[in-house]
Short mmCIF file of C-alpha atoms in Angstrom, two decimals:
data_model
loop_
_atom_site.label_atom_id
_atom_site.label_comp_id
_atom_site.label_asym_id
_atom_site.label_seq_id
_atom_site.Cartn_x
_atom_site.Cartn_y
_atom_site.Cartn_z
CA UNK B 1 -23.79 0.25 36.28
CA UNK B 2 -25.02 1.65 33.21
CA UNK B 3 -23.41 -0.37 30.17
CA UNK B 4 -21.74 2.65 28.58
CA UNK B 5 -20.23 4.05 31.63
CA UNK B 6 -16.33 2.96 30.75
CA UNK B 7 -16.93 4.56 27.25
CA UNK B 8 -18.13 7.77 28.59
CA UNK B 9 -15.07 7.61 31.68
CA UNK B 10 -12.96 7.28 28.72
CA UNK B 11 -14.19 10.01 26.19
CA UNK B 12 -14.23 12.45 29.81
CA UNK B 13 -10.30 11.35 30.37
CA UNK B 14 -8.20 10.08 27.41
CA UNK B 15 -9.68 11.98 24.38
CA UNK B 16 -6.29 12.31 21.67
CA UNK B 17 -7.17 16.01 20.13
CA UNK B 18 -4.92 18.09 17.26
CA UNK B 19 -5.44 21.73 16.84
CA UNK B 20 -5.49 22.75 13.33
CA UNK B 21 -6.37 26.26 12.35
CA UNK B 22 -7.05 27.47 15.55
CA UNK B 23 -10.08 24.65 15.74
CA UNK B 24 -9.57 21.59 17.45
CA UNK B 25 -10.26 17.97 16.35
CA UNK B 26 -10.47 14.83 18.36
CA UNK B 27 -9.50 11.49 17.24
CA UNK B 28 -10.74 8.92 19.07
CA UNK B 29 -14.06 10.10 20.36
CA UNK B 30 -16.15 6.91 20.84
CA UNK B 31 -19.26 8.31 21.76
CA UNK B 32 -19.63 9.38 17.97
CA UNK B 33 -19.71 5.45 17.20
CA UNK B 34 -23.02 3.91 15.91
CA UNK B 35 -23.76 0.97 18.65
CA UNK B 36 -25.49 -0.67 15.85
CA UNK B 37 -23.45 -0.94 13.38
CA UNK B 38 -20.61 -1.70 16.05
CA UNK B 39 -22.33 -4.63 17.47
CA UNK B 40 -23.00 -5.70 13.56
CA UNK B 41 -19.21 -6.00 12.39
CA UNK B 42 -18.41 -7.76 14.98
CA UNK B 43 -21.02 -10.52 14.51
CA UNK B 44 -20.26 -11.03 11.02
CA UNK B 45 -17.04 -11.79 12.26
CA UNK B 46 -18.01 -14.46 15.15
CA UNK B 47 -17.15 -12.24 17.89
CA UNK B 48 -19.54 -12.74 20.77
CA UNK B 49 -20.15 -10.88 23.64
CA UNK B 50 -20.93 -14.23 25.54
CA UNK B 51 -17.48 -15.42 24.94
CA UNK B 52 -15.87 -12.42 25.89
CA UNK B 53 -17.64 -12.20 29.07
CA UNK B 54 -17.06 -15.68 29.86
CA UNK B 55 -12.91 -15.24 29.42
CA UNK B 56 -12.44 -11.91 31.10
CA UNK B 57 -14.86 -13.07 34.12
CA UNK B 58 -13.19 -16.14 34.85
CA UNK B 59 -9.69 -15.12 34.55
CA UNK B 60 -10.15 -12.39 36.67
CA UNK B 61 -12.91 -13.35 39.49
CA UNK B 62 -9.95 -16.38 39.94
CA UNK B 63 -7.84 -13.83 41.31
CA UNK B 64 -10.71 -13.33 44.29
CA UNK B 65 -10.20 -9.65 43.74
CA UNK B 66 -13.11 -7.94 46.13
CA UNK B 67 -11.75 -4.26 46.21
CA UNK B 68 -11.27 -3.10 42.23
CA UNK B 69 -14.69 -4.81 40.73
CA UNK B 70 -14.81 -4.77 36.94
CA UNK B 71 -18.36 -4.33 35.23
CA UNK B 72 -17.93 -6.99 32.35
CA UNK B 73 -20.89 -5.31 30.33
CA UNK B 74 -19.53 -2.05 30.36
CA UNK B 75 -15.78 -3.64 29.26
CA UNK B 76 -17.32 -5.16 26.66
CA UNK B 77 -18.68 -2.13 25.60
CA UNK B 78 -15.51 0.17 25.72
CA UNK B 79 -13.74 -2.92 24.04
CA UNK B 80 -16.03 -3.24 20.89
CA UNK B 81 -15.97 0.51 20.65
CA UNK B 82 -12.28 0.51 21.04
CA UNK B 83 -12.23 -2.36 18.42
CA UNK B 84 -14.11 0.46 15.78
CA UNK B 85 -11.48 2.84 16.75
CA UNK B 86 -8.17 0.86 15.81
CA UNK B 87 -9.58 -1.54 13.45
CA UNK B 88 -11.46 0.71 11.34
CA UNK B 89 -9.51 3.67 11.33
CA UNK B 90 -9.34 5.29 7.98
CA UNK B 91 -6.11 5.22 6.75
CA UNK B 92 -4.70 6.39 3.32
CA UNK B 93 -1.16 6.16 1.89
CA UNK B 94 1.07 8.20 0.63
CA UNK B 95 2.19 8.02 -2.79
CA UNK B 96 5.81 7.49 -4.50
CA UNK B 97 5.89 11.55 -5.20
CA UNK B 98 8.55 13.72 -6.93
CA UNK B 99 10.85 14.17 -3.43
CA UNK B 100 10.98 10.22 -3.81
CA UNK B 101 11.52 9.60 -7.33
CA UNK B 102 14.59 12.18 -7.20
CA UNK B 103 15.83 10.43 -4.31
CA UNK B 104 15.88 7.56 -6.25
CA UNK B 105 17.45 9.31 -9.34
CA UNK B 106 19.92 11.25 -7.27
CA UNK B 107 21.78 7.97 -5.68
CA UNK B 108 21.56 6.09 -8.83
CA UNK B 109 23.51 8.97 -10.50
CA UNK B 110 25.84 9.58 -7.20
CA UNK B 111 26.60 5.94 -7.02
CA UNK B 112 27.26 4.44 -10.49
CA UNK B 113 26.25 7.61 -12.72
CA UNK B 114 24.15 7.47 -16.04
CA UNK B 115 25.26 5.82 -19.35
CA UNK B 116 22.07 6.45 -21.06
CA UNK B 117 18.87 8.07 -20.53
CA UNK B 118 14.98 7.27 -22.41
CA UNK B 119 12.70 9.83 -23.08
CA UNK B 120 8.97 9.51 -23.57
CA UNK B 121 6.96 11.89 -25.06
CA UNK B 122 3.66 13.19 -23.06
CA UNK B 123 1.41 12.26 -25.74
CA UNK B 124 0.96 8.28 -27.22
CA UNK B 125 4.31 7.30 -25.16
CA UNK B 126 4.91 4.07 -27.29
CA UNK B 127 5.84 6.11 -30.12
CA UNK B 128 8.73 8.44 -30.73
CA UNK B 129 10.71 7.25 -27.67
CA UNK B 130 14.09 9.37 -27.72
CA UNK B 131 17.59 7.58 -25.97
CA UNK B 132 20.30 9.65 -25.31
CA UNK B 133 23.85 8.06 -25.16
CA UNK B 134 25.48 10.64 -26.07
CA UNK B 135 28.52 10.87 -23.11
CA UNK B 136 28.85 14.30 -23.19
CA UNK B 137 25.08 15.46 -23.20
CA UNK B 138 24.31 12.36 -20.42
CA UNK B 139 26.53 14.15 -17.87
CA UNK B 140 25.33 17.28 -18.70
CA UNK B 141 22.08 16.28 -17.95
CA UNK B 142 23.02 13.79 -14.60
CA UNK B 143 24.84 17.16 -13.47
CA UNK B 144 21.97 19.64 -14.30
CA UNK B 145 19.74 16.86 -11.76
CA UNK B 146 22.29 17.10 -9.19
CA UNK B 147 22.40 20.58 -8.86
CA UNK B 148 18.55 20.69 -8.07
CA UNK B 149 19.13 19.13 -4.77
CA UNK B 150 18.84 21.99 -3.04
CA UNK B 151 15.79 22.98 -4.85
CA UNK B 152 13.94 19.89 -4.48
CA UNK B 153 15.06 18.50 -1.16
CA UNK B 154 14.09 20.93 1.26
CA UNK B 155 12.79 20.58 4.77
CA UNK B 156 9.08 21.51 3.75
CA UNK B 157 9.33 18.73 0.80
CA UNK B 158 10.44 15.87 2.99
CA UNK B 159 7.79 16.57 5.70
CA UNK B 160 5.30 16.85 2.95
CA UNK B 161 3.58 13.64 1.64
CA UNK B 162 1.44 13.39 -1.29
CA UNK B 163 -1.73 11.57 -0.28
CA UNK B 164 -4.89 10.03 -2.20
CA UNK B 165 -7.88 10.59 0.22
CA UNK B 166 -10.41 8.67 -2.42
CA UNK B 167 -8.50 5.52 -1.40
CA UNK B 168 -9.21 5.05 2.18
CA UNK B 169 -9.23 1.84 4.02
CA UNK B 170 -9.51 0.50 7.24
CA UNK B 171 -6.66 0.17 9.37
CA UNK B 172 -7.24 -3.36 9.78
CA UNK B 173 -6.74 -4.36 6.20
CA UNK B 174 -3.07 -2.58 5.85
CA UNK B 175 -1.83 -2.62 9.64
CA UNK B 176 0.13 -5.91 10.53
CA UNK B 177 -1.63 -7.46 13.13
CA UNK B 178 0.73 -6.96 16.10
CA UNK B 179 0.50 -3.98 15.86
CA UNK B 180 -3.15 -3.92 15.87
CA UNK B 181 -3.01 -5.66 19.38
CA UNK B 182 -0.47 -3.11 20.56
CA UNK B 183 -2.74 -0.57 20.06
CA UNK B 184 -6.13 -1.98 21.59
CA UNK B 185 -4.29 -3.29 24.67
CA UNK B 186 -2.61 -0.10 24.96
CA UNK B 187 -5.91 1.67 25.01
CA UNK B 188 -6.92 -0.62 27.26
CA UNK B 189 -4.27 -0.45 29.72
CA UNK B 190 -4.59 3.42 29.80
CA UNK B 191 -8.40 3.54 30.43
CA UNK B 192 -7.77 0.72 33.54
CA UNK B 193 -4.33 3.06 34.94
CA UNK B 194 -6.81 6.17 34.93
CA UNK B 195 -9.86 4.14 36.27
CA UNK B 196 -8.27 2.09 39.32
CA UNK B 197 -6.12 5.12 39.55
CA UNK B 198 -2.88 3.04 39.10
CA UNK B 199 0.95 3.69 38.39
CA UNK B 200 1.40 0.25 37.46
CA UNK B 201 -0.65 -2.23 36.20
CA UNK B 202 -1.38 -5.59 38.25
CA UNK B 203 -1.48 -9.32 36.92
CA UNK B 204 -4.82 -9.66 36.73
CA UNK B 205 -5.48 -6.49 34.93
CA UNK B 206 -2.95 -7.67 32.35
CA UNK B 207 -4.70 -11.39 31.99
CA UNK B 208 -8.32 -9.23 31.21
CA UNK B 209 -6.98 -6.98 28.68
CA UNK B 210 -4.98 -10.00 27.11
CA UNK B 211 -7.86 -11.68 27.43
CA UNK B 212 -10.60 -9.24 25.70
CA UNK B 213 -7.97 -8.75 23.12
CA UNK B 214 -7.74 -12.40 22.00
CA UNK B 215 -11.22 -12.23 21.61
CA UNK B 216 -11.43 -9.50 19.66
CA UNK B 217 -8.29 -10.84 17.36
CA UNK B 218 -9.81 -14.68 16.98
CA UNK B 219 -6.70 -15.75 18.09
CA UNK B 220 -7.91 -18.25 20.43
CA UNK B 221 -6.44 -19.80 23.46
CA UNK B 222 -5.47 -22.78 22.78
CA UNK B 223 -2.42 -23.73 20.54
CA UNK B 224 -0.25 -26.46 20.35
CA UNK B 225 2.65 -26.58 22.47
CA UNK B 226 6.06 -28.71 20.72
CA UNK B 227 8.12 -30.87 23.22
CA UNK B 228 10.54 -32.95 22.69
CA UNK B 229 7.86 -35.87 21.87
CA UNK B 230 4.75 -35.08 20.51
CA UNK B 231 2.63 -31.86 20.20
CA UNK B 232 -0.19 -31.35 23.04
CA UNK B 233 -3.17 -28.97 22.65
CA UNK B 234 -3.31 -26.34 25.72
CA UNK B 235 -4.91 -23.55 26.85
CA UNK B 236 -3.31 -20.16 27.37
CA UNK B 237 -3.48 -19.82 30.91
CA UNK B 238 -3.43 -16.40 33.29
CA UNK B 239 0.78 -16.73 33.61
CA UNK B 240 1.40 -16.82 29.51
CA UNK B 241 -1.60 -14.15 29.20
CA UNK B 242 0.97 -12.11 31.57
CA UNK B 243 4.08 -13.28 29.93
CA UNK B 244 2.14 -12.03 26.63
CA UNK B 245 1.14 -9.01 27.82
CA UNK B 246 4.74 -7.82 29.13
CA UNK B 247 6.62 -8.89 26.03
CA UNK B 248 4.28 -6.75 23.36
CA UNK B 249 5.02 -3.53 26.21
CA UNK B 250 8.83 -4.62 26.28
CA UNK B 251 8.63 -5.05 22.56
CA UNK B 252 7.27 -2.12 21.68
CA UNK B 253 9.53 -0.13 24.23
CA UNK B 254 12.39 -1.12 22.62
CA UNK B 255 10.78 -0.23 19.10
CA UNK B 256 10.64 -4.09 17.75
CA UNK B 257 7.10 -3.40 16.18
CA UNK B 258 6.73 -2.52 12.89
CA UNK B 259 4.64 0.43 12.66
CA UNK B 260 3.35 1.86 9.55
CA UNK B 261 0.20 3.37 10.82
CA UNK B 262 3.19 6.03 12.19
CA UNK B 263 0.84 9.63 12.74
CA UNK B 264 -2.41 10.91 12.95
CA UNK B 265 -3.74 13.86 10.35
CA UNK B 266 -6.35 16.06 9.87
CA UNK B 267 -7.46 15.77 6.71
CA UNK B 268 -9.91 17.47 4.28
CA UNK B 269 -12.53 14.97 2.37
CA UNK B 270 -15.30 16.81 0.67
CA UNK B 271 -14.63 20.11 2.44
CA UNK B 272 -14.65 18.96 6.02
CA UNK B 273 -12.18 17.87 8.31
CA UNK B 274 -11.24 14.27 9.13
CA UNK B 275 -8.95 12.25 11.01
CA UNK B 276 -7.00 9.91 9.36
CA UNK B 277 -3.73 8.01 9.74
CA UNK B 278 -1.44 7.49 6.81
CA UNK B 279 1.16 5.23 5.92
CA UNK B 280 3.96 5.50 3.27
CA UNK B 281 4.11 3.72 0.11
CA UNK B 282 6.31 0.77 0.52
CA UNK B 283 9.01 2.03 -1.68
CA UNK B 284 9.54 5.55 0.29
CA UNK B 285 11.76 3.87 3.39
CA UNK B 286 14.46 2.02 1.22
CA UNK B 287 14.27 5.65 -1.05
CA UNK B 288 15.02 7.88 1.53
CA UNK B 289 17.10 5.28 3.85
CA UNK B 290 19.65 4.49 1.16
CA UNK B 291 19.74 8.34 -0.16
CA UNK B 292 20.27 9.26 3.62
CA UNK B 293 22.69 6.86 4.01
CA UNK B 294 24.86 8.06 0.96
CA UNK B 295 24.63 11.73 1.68
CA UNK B 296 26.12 10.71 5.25
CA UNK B 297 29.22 8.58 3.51
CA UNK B 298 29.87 11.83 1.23
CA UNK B 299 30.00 14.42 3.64
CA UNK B 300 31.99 12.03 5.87
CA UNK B 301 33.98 11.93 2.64
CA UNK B 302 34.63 15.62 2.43
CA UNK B 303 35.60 16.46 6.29
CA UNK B 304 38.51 14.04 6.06
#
């Protein structure tokens, strides 16, 4: 079998696309991956084919499975191009933008109101710094904000993020790493349901893509193990690779991982489309959460 065969099964089947402006984009096209330069970040990191081979042939040739053959060369293939894909997705983040910062304002003021407020002036801000403490003028001023609510916080605001597409980085240096796996064995687990033509996946599928994942992560298989006594050094064998498997699906199912990396985008970088994901500041959730969560007190205020 020719080594690229799983990567072209799974450009022909499981292609993620967006239609923007009438055109349409595709995410996760691996055929547009350089092999080269693929194969190269993965040996500065000490990945090795050899190793991967070795682990996913074992674990499942134990099985004595005769019927649904896996090519490892071509699994390596769709698994180091997969590995460009989630790893190395561009990413950029959104920044703490006005919609925020009156969110912010908004339930400071609805919750323990203003007693003074700072000015600074546009222009050489150390100097000529105005504080009002004036009661009278402060309330005027907290009650001229809350009136814009309606002005600022409008549907089209909220689902409108302020981005900075010169500061892209990979996914794998602001994604938590669980949900890194997630993502590679869910690709995975999609390409092997469309390829054996399954509804549900068997054990020893599981143990490979656990397996090539592991590998790709540096995680290793062997750990220690606590007891009662001592610690002991084992190796992960096919039943936890299983156990593993199932409890990131479970996990994940019941919305335990932490996503960040929460939507894909079309985005414009020197006048031409590209995909990106993007991930909010780290301030935004708590913002909107605890402005969200006051607005719903209030108006469960009023009805009584």
């Amino acid at each position: 079998m020719d080594e690229m065969e799983y990567v072209k099964y799974y450009c022909e089947h499981l292609l993620e696309t967006a239609i923007v402006d009438g055109e349409e984009y595709v995410f996760n096209d691996l055929s547009l991956i350089d092999d080269g330069m693929a194969e190269g970040n993965v040996s500065k990191l000490g990945i090795k084919k050899d190793v991967f081979i070795d682990e996913v042939s074992k674990r499942y040739e134990e099985y004595g499975i005769r019927t649904k053959q896996l090519d490892y060369d071509a699994l390596w293939k769709l698994s180091l191009y997969l590995y460009q894909y989630i790893y190395l997705f561009p990413v950029v983040c959104t920044k703490y933008g006005m919609v925020d910062e009156y969110m912010e304002l908004f339930t400071l003021i609805a919750k323990n109101g203003l007693k003074r407020i700072q000015f600074y002036p546009s222009i050489n801000d150390d100097k000529g710094t105005v504080i009002i403490k004036d009661e009278k003028l402060v309330d005027m001023i907290a009650t001229y904000i809350i009136n814009e609510h309606n002005k600022i916080i409008t549907e089209d605001s909220l689902n409108n993020y302020v981005v900075d597409i010169n500061k892209i980085k990979a996914s794998k240096d602001v994604e938590n790493t669980t949900t890194l796996k997630y993502a590679f064995i869910q690709e995975l687990s999609n390409f092997f349901f469309k390829w054996f033509d399954l509804e549900e996946l068997t054990t020893p599928l599981k143990v490979v893509i656990m397996a090539a994942v592991i590998v790709f992560s540096k995680e290793g298989f062997i750990r220690k193990e606590r007891n009662t006594k001592n610690d002991r050094i084992v190796r992960d064998s096919d039943d936890t690779l299983d156990k593993k498997y199932n409890r990131i699906m479970y996990d994940a199912k019941k919305g335990r991982l932490i996503k960040t990396l929460y939507s894909h985008e079309i985005g414009i970088l020197n006048k031409e489309p590209m995909p990106f994901a993007f991930m909010l500041n780290s301030k935004t959730p708590k913002t909107r959460f605890e402005y969200f969560e006051w607005l719903k007190k209030y108006r469960k205020g009023k009805e009584k």
